[in-house]
Coordinates of C-alpha atoms and ligand atoms in Angstrom, one line a residue:
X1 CA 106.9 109.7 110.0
X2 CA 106.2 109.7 106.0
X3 CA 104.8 106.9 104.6
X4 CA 104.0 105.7 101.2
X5 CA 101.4 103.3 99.2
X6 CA 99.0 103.3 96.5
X7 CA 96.8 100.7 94.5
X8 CA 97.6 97.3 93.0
X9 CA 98.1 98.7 89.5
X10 CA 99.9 102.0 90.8
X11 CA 97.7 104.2 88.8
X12 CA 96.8 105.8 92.4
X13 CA 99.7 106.8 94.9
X14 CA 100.1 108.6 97.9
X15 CA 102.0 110.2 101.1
X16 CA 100.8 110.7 104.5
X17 CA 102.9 112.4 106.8
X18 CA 102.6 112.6 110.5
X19 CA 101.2 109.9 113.8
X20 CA 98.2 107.8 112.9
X21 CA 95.4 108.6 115.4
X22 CA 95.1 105.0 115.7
X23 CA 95.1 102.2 113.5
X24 CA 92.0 99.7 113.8
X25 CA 90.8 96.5 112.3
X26 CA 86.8 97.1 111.1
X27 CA 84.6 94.1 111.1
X28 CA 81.7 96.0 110.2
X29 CA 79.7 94.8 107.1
X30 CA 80.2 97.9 104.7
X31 CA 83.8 97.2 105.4
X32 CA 83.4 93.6 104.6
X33 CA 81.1 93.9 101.5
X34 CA 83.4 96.8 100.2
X35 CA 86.5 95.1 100.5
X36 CA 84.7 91.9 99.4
X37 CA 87.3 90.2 102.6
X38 CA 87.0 89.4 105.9
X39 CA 88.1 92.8 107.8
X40 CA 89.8 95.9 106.9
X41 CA 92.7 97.8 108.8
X42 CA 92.4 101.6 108.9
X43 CA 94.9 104.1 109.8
X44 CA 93.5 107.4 111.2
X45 CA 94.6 111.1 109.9
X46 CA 94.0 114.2 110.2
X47 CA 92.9 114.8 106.6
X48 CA 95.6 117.2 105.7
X49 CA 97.8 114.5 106.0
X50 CA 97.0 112.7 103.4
X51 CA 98.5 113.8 100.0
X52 CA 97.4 112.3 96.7
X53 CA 101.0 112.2 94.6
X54 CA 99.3 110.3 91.5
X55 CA 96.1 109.6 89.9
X56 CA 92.9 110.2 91.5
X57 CA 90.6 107.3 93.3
X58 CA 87.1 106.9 92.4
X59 CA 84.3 107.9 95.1
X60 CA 82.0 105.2 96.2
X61 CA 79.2 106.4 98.4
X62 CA 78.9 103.8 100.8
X63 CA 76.2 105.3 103.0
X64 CA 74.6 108.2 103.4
X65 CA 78.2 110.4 104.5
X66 CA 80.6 107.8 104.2
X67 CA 82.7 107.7 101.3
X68 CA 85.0 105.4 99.7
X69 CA 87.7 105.9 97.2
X70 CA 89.1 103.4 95.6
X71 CA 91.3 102.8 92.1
X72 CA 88.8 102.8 89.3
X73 CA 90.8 100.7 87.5
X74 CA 92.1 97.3 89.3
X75 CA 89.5 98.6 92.5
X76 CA 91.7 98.2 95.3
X77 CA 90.2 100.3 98.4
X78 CA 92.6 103.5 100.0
X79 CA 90.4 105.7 102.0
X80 CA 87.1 106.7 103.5
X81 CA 85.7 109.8 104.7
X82 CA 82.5 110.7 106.8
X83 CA 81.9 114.8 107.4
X84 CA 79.1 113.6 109.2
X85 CA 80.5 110.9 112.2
X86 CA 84.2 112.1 111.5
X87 CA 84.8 115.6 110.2
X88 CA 88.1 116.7 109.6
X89 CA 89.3 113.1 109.3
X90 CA 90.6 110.3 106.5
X91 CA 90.6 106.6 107.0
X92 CA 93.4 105.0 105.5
X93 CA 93.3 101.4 104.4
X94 CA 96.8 100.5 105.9
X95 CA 97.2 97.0 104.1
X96 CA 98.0 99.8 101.0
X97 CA 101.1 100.9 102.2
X98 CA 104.8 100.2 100.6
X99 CA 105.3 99.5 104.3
X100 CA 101.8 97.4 105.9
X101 CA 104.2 96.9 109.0
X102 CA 105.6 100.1 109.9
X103 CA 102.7 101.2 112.0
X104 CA 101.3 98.7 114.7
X105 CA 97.2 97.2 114.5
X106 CA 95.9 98.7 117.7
X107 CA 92.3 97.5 117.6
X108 CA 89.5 95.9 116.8
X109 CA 86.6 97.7 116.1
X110 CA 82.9 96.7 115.4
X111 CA 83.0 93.2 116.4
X112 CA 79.3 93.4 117.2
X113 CA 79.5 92.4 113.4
X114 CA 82.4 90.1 113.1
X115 CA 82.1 86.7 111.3
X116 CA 82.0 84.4 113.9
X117 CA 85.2 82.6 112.7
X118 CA 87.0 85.2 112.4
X119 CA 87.4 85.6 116.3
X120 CA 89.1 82.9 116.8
X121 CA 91.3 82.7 113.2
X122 CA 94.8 82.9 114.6
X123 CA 94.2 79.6 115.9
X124 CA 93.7 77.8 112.7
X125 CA 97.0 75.5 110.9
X126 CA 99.0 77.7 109.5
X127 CA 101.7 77.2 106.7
X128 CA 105.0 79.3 105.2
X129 CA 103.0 78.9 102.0
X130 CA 100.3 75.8 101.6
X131 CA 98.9 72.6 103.4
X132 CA 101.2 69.6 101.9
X133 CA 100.3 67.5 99.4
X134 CA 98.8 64.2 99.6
Ligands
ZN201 ZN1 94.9 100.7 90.8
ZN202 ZN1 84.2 99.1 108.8

């Protein structure tokens, strides 16, 4: 499977070819502060997957070996690295594909630091676009 995506303002695009390793939705904190929302879905790749077709992303260092690249102009978030806890490997912010829904959330993963309301979100009102009008 090739897939497609890139950043808000296009300026960064790319392909990935091949099976994610698994896809994951990260409650951790950096993820959260980063992403300034309340989780982030990753796709996992080997990193010669990943082909950057335009632009370049900026690299944030997030923590001592984890790195984030992002668009350094409208700053939507693509991928991470960490040669340190995953060598080898790229982190793919999935919500950045042309196609979100063509590979399946398998996860969750650090929910040791999930907002507490976030556990229980699918169970809140929910409407095709917002709450009616009084
Ligand atoms: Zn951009
Ligand atoms: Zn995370």
């Amino acid at each position: 499977m090739k897939l497609a995506g890139g950043c808000h303002c296009g300026a960064v695009r790319y392909e990935v070819e091949g099976d994610p390793l698994t896809h994951a939705l990260c409650h951790c904190s950096d993820c959260r502060r980063h992403a300034g929302a309340p989780m982030v879905a990753w796709t996992m790749y080997p990193e010669a997957a990943l082909r950057v077709t335009k632009g370049e992303a900026r690299v944030y260092e997030s923590s001592q070996h984890g790195r984030r690249h992002f668009c350094g102009h409208c700053g939507t978030g693509l991928f991470y690295y960490n040669a340190n806890v995953l060598p080898g490997i790229v982190d793919i912010q999935s919500a950045t594909y042309d196609e979100p829904e063509a590979v399946q959330a398998r996860i969750h993963i650090q929910v040791a630091e999930r907002i507490i309301w976030m556990e229980r979100a699918h169970e809140l009102p929910q409407y095709q676009r917002y709450p009616p009008q009084e």
